[in-house]
Short mmCIF file of C-alpha atoms in Angstrom, two decimals:
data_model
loop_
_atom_site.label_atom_id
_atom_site.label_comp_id
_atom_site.label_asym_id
_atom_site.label_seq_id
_atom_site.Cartn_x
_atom_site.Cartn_y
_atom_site.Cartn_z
CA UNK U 1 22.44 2.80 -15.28
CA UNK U 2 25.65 3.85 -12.96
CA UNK U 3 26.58 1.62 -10.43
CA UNK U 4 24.90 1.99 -6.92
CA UNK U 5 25.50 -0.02 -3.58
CA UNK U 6 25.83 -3.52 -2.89
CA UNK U 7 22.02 -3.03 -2.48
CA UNK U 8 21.61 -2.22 -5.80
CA UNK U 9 20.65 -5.70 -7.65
CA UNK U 10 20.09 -6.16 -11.19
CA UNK U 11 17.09 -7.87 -12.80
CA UNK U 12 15.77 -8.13 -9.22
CA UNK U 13 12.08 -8.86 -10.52
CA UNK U 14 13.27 -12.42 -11.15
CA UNK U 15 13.59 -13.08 -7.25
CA UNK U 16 10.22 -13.80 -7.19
CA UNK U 17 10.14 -16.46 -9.07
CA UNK U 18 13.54 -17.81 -7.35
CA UNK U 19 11.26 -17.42 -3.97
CA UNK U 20 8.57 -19.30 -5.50
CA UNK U 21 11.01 -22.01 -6.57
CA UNK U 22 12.37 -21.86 -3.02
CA UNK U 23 8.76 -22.03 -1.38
CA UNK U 24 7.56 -25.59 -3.44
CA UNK U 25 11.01 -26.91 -2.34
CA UNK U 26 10.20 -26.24 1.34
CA UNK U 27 7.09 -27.55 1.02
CA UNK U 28 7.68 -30.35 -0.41
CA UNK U 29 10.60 -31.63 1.55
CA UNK U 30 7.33 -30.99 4.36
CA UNK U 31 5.64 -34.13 2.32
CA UNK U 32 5.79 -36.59 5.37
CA UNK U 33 3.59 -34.24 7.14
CA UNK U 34 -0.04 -34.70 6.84
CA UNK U 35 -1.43 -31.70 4.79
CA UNK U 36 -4.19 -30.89 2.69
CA UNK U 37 -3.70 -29.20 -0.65
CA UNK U 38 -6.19 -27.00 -2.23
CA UNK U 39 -5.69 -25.87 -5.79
CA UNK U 40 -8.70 -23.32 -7.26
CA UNK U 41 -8.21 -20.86 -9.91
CA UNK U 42 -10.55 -18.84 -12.67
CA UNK U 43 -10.66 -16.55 -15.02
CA UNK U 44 -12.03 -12.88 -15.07
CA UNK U 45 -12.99 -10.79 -18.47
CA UNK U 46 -14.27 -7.48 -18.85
CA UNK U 47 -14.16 -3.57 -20.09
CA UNK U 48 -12.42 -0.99 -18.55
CA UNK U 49 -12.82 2.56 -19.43
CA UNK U 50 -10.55 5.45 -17.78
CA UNK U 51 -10.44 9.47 -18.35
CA UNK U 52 -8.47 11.67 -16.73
CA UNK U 53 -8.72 15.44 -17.60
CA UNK U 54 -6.43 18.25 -16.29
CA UNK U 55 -7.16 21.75 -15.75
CA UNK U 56 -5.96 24.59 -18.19
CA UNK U 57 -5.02 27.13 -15.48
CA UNK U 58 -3.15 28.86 -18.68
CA UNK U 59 0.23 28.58 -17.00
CA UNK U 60 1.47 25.70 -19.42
CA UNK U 61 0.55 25.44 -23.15
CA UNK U 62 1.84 21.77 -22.94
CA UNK U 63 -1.32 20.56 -20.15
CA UNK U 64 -3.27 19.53 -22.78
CA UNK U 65 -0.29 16.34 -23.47
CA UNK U 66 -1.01 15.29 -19.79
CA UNK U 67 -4.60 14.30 -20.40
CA UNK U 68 -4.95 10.57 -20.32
CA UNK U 69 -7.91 8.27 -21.58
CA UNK U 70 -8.23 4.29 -22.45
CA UNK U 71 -10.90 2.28 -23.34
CA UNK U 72 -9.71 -1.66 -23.23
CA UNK U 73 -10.66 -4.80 -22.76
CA UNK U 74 -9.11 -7.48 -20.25
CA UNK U 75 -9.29 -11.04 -19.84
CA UNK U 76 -7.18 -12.56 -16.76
CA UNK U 77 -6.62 -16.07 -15.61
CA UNK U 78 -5.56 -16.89 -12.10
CA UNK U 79 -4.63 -20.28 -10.44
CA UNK U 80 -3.97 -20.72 -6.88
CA UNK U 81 -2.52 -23.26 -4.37
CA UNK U 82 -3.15 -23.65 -0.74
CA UNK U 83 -1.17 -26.22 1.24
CA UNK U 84 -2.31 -26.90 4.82
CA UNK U 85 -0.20 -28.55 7.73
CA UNK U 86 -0.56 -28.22 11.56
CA UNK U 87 3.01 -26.78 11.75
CA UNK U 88 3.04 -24.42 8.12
CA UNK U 89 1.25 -23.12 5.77
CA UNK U 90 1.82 -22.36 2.41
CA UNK U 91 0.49 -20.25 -0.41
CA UNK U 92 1.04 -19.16 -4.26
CA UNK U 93 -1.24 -17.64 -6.61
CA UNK U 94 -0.24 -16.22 -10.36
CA UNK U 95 -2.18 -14.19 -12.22
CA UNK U 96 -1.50 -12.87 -15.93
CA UNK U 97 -3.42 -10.15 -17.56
CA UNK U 98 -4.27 -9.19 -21.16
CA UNK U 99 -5.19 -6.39 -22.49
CA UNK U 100 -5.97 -4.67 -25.84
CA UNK U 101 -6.44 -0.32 -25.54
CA UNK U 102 -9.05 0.33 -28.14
CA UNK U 103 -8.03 3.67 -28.56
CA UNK U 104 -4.52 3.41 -30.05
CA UNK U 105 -4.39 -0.25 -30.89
CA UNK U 106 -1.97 -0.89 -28.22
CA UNK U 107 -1.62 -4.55 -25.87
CA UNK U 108 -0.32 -4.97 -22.85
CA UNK U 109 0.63 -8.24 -20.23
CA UNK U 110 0.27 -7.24 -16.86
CA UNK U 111 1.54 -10.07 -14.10
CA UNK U 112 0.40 -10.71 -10.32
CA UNK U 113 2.18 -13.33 -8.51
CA UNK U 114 2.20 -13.67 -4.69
CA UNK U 115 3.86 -16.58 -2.56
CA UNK U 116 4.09 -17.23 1.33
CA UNK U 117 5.38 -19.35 3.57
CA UNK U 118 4.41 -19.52 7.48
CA UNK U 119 6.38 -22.23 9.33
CA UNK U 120 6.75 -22.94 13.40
CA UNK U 121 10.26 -24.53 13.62
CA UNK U 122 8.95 -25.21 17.42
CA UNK U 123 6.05 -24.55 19.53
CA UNK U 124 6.89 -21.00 19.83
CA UNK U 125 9.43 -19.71 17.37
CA UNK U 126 8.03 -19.58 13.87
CA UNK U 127 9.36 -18.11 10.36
CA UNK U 128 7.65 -16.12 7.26
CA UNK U 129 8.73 -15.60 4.05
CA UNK U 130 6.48 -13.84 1.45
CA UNK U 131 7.30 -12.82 -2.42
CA UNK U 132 4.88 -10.12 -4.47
CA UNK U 133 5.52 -9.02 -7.75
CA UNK U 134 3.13 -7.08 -9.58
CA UNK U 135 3.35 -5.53 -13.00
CA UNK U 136 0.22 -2.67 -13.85
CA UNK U 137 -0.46 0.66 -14.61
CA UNK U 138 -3.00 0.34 -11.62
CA UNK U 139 -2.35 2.48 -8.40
CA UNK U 140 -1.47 0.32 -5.23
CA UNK U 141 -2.19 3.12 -2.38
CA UNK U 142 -4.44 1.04 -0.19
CA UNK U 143 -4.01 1.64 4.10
CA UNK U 144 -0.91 0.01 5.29
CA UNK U 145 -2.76 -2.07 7.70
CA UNK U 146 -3.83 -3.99 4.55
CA UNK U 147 -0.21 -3.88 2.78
CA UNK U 148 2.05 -4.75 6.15
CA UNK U 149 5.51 -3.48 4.80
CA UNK U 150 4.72 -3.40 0.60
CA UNK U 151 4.97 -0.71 -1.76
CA UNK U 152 2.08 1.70 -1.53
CA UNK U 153 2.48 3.44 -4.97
CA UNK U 154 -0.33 6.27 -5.74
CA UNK U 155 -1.19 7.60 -9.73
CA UNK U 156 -2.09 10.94 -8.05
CA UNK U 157 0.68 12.65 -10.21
CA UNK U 158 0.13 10.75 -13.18
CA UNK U 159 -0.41 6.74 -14.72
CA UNK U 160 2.38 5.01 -15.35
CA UNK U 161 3.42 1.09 -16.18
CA UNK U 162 5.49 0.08 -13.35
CA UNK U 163 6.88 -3.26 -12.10
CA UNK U 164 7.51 -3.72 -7.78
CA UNK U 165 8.92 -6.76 -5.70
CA UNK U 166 8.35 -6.93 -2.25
CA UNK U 167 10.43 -9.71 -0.77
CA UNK U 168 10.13 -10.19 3.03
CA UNK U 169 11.55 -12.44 5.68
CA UNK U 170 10.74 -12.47 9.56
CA UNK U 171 11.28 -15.07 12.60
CA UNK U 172 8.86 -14.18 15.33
CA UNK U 173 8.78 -15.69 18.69
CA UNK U 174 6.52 -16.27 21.77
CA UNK U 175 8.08 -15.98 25.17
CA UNK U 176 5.28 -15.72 27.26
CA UNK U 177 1.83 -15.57 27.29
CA UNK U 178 0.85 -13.13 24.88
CA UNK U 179 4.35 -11.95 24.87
CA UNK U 180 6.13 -11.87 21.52
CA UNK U 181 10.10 -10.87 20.04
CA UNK U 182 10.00 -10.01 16.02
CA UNK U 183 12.45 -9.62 13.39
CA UNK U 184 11.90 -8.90 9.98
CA UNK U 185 13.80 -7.42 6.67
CA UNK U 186 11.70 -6.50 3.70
CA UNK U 187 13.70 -5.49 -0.17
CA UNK U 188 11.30 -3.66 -2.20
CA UNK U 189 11.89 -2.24 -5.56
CA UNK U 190 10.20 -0.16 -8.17
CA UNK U 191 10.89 0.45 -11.59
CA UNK U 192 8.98 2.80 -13.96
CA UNK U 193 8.31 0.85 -17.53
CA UNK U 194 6.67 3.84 -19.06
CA UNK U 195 4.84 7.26 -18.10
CA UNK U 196 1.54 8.80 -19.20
CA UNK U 197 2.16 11.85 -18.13
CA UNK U 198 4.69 14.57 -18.26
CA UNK U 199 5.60 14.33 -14.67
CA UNK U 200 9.46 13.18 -13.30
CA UNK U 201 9.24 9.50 -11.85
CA UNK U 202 12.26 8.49 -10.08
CA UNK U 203 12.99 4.06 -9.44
CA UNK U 204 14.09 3.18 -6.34
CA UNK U 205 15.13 0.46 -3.99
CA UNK U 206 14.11 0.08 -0.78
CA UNK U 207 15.40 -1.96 2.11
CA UNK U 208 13.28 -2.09 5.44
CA UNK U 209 14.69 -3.49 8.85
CA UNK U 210 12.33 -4.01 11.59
CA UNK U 211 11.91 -5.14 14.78
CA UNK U 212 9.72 -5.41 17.81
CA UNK U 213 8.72 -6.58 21.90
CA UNK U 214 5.53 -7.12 23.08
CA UNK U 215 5.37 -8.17 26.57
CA UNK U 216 2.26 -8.85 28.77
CA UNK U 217 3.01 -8.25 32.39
CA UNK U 218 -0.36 -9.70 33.47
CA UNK U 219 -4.08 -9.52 32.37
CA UNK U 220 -4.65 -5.47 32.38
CA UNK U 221 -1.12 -4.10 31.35
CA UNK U 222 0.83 -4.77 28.37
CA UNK U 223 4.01 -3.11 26.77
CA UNK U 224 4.69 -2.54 22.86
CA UNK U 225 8.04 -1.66 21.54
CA UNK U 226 9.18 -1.57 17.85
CA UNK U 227 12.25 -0.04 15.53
CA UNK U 228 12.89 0.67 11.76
CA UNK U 229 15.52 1.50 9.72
CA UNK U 230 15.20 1.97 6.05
CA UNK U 231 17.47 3.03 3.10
CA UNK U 232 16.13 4.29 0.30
CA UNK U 233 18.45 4.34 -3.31
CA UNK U 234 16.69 6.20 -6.38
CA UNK U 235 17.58 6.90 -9.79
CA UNK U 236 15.82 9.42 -12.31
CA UNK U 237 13.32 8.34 -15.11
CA UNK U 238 13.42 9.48 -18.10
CA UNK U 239 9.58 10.52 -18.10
CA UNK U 240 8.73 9.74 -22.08
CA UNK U 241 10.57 6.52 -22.56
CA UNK U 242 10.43 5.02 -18.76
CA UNK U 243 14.51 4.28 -18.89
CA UNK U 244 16.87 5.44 -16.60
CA UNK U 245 18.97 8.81 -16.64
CA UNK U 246 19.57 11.42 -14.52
CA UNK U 247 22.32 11.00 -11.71
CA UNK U 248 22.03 8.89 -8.95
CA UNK U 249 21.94 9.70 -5.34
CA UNK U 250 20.79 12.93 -5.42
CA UNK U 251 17.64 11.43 -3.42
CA UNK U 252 18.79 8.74 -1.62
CA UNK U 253 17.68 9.14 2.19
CA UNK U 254 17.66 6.92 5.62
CA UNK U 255 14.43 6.61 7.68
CA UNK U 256 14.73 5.37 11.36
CA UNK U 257 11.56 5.38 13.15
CA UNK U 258 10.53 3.83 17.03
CA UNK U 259 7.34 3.31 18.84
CA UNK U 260 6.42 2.69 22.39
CA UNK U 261 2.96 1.86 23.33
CA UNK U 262 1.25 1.12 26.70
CA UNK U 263 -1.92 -1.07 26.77
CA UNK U 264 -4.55 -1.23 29.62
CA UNK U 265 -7.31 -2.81 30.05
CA UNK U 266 -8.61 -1.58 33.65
CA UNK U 267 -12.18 -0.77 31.83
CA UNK U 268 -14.18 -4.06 31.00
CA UNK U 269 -15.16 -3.91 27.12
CA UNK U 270 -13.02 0.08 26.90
CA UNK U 271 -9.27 -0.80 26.50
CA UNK U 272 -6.84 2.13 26.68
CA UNK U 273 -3.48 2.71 25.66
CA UNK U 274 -0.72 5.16 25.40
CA UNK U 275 1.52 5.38 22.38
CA UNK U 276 4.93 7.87 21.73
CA UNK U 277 6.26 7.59 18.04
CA UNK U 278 9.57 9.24 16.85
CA UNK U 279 9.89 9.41 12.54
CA UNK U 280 12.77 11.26 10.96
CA UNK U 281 14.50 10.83 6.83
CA UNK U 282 17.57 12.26 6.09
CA UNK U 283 18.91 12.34 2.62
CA UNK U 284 21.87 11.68 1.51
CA UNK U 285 22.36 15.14 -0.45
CA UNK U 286 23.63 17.79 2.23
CA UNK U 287 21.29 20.63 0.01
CA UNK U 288 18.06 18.19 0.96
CA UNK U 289 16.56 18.97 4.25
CA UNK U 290 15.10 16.02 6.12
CA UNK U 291 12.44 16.06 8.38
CA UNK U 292 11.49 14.90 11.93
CA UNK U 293 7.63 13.78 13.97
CA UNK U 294 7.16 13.39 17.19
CA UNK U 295 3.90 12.33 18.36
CA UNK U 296 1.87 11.48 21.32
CA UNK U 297 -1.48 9.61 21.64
CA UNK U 298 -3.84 8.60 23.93
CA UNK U 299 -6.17 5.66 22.56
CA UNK U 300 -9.45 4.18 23.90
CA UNK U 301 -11.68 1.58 22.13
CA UNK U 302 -15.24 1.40 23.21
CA UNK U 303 -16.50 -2.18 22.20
CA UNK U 304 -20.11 -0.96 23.13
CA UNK U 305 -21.53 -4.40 21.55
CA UNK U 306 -21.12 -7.66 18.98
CA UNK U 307 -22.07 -5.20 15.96
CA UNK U 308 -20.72 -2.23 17.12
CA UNK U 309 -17.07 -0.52 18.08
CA UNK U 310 -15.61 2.70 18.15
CA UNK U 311 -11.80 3.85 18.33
CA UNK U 312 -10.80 6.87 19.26
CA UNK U 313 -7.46 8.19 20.09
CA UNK U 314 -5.66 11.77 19.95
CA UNK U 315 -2.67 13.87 21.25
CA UNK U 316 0.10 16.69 20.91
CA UNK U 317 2.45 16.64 17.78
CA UNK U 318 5.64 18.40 16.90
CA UNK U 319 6.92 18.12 13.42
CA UNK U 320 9.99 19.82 12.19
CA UNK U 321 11.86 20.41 8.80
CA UNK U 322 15.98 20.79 8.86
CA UNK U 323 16.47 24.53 8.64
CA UNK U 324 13.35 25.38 9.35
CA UNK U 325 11.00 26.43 12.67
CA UNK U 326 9.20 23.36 13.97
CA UNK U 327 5.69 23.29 14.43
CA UNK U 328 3.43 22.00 17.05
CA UNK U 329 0.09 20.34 16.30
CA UNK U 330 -2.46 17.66 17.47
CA UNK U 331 -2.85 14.23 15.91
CA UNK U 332 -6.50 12.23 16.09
CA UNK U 333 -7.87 9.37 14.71
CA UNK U 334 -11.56 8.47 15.03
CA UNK U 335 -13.36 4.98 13.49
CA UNK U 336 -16.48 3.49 13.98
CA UNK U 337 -17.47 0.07 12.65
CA UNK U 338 -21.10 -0.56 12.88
CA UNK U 339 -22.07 -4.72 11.79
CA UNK U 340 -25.60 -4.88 10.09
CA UNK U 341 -28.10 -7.80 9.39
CA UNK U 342 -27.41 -8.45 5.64
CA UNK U 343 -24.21 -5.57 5.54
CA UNK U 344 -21.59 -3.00 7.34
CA UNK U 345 -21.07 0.88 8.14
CA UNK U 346 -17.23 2.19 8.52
CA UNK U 347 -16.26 5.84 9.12
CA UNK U 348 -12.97 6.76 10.12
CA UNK U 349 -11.34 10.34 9.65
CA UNK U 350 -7.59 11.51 10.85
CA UNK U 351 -5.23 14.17 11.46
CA UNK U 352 -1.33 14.34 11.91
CA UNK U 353 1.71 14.54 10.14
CA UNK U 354 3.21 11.97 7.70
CA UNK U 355 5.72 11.72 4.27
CA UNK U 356 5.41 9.92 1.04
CA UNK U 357 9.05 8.97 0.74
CA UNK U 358 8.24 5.92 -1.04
CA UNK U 359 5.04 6.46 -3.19
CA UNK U 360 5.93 6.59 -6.82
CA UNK U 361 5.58 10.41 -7.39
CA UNK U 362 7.64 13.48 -7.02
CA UNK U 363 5.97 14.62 -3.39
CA UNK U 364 8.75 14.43 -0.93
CA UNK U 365 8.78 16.35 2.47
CA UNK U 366 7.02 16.36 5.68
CA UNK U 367 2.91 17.15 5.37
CA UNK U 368 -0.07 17.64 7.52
CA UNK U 369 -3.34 16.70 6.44
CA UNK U 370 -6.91 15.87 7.31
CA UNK U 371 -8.33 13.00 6.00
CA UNK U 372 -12.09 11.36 5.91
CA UNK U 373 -13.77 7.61 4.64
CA UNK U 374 -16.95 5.84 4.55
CA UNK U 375 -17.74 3.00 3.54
CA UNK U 376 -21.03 1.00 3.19
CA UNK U 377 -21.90 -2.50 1.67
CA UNK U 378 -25.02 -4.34 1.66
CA UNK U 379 -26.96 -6.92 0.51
CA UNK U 380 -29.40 -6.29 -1.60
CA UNK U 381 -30.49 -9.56 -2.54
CA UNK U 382 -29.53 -13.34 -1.65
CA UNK U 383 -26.96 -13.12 -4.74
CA UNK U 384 -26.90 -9.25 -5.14
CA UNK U 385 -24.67 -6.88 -3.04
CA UNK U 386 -23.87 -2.88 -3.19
CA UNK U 387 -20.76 -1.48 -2.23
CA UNK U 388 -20.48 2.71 -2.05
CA UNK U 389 -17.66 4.94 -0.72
CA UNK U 390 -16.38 8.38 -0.34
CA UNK U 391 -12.87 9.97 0.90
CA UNK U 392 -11.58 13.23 1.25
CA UNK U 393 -8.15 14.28 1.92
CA UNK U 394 -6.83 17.85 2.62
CA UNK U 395 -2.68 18.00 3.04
CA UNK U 396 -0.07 20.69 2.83
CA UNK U 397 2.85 19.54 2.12
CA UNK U 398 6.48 20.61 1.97
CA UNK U 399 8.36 20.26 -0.78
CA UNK U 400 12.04 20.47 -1.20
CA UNK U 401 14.08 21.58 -4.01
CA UNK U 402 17.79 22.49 -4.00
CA UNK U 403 18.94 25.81 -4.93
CA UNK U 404 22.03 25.91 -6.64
CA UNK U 405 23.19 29.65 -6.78
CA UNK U 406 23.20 29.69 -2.56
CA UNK U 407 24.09 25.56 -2.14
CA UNK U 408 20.98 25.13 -0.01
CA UNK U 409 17.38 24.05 -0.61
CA UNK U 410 13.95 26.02 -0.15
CA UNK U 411 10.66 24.34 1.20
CA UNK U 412 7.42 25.48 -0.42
CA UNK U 413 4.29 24.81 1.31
CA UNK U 414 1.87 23.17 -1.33
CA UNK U 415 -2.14 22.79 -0.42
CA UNK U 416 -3.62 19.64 -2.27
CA UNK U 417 -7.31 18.61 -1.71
CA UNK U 418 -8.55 15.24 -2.82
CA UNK U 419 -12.05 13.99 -3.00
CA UNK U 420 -13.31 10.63 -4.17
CA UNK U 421 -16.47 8.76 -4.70
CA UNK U 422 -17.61 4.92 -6.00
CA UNK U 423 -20.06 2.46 -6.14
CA UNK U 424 -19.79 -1.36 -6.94
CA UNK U 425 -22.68 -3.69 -7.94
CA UNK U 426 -22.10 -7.23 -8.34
CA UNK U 427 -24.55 -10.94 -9.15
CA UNK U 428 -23.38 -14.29 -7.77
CA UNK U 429 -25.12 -16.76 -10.21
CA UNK U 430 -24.89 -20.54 -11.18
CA UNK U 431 -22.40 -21.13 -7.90
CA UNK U 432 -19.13 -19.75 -9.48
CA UNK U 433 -19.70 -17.08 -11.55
CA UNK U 434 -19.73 -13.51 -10.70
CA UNK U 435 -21.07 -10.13 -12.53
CA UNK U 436 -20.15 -6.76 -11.42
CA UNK U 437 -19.82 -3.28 -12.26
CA UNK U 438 -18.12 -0.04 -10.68
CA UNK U 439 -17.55 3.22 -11.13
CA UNK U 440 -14.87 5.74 -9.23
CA UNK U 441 -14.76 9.53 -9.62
CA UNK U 442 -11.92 11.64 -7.99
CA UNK U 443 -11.32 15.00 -7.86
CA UNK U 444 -8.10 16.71 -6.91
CA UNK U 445 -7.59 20.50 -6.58
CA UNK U 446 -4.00 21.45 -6.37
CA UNK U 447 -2.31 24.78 -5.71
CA UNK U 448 0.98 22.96 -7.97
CA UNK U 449 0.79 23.56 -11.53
CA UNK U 450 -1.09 21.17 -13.73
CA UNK U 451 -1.82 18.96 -10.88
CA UNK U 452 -5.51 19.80 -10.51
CA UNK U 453 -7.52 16.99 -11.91
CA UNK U 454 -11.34 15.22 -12.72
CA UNK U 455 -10.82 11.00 -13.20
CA UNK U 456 -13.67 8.92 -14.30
CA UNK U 457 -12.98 4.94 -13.69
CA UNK U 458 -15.61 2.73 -15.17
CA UNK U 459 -15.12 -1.18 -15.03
CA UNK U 460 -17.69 -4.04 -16.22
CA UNK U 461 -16.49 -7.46 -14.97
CA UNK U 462 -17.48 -11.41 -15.42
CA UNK U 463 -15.36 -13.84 -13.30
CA UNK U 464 -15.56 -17.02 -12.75
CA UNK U 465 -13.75 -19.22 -9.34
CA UNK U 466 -14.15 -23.13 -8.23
CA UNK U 467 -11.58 -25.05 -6.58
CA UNK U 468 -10.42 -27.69 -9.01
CA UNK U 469 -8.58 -30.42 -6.78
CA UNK U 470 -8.44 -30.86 -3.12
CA UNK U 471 -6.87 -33.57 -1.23
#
């Protein structure tokens, strides 16, 4: 691998292990604080079964190499520790994973190992540090509400064994009533270990600066303001052996991004606000066009009782990619969370304009899409519980490629349409044991060559969880 940046570090994966180091040292030079300490762990074992079939659209005499299929079984351990003060917290939890692919005789180790650190150095100013490395072939594209600044990497181009590190330090503190200054710095990396599928993967660093006001001017009106910066550094993948090639730089890019939001809350139980965000990337590459949002929304939240809320919010957007016309659309997003007796009913669905910059696949450039969730769980029994779900996603995107006889790049406007469907069923018996099984299907119908896709996901699990020591 050529050398990058100073941002560029080698065998990064082991910070998270240095941070974990770092974390029991804090905490235990903490010891003359009273503090409870929890340590629980488990183990979970089980069959997983995967097939993912792409369609011969007769373009490529090759598609049939892209299919991918396992059948394996896993067994993974996990130990946790939960330290409890009135000034910090702390938590660590490592998980290894083993499996064994029936189909080609293959094994695998797969690692999960999280650690955090909340502190208050005073009343009012306190610190965070957090550490995640994961190793899988597993997709990680959960919301970003759930991930706060991590890697979301998606397998919707392909599996692939990958490694990421998400190391992230931020001091907050508390003015005012309600009133809060933020600054944080998150280092993220991924690195491709090996590829399923014939697609290009490309590793990359990423290093996120953030920062944020929120100040209350009295009980009805409040005022949000936040910045990013990120740099992005890739490098190629070689997609058969997972090593490095290619040349550098060729999609390195900056992000800078801003919100301003105004809260009210003039209508008892119906807060409102008023939010203007500004996103734009440019790369690095002169021949790569970047891309640039501006958006507009007008939010209200109806909290019409204990068990039931709805959010709704909506406005003008105008997106725009270098070189080309811009384009002005709407942006909405519409939830409802409904609280049953013995279970829960979520919809949500949204519109607007976004970019995968930092996914794990090859789709770069500015997108619209449409996008739709449910989700219902329930309890069937006293031990027995359902979960179903169902998502749709409709995008265009535009994707950017160079052109080297002219020294420019074109944009081509790709339609991609995503649908997915699951169920999980799982029996709490004897206290600490758990039984459940699930099954996902997704279909994706792309306009891109050999991207159109059926996936079947089938998991059977047993688990077992206690706390061991506590004092």
């Amino acid at each position: 691998m050529q050398k990058r940046s100073i941002f560029r570090i080698v065998d990064c994966h082991k910070s998270v292990f240095v941070a974990g180091a770092t974390f029991f040292v804090l905490t235990s030079a903490m010891s003359a604080v009273a503090r409870v300490v929890t340590v629980s762990g488990g183990i979970s074992t089980g069959y997983e079964w995967y097939d993912r079939q792409y369609d011969d659209d007769g373009s490529d005499t090759s598609n049939s190499q892209k299919d991918d299929k396992y059948s394996r079984f896993r067994i993974s351990p996990l130990i946790e520790m939960v330290s409890l003060s009135e000034r910090d917290e702390f938590r660590m939890s490592y998980s290894p994973s083993f499996s064994y692919n029936f189909d080609d005789s293959s094994d695998h180790i797969d690692h999960n190992l999280s650690a955090d650190v909340n502190r208050f150095l005073t009343q009012k100013w306190q610190m965070l540090l957090s550490d995640n490395y994961r190793r899988t072939d597993e997709p990680n594209d959960t919301t970003a509400a759930d991930s706060g600044d991590n890697l979301q990497i998606s397998d919707s181009n392909g599996r692939k064994r990958y490694w990421t590190n998400d190391l992230s330090v931020s001091s907050e503190y508390t003015y005012w009533q309600d009133s809060l200054f933020s600054l944080g710095y998150t280092y993220s990396v991924y690195r491709v270990l090996q590829s399923y599928s014939e697609n290009d993967n490309e590793d990359f660093d990423r290093h996120s600066f953030s920062t944020s006001v929120g100040h209350r001017f009295n009980s009805i009106w409040k005022l949000s303001v936040s910045g990013n910066y990120v740099r992005g550094l890739y490098n190629e993948v070689n997609s058969s052996t997972g090593t490095s090639g290619g040349q550098p730089g060729n999609s390195d890019l900056k992000e800078y991004s801003a919100s301003t939001t105004l809260e009210s809350s003039l209508i008892e139980h119906q807060p409102l606000s008023l939010t203007y965000s500004y996103f734009e990337d440019k790369y690095d590459d002169p021949d790569l066009d970047g891309s640039t949002i501006h958006s507009l929304s007008l939010g209200w939240q109806w909290n019409v009782s204990n068990d039931l809320s709805v959010n709704l919010s909506g406005g003008p957007t105008y997106a725009k990619t270098d070189g080309q016309n811009g384009t002005w659309g709407t942006n909405e997003n519409l939830s409802l969370l409904q609280q049953l007796e013995r279970g829960s009913i979520s919809l949500a669905a949204s519109h607007g304009f976004d970019t995968e910059n930092f996914s794990g696949t090859d789709q770069n450039g500015l997108q619209e899409f449409y996008e739709t969730r449910g989700d219902f769980n329930y309890s069937l029994l006293e031990n027995v519980s359902l979960g179903l779900f169902s998502s749709y996603r409709h995008e265009n995107q535009d994707t950017i490629s160079p052109v080297l006889s002219t020294g420019g790049s074109e944009v081509e406007t790709i339609t991609r349409k995503r649908f997915s469907a699951g169920s999980n069923l799982s029996y709490m018996f004897q206290r600490w044991y758990t039984l459940s099984l699930s099954y996902t299907y997704t279909n994706q119908n792309s306009e891109e060559i050999n991207d159109s896709y059926d996936e079947h996901r089938v998991a059977l699990t047993l688990s077992f969880n206690k706390d061991f020591f506590h004092w």
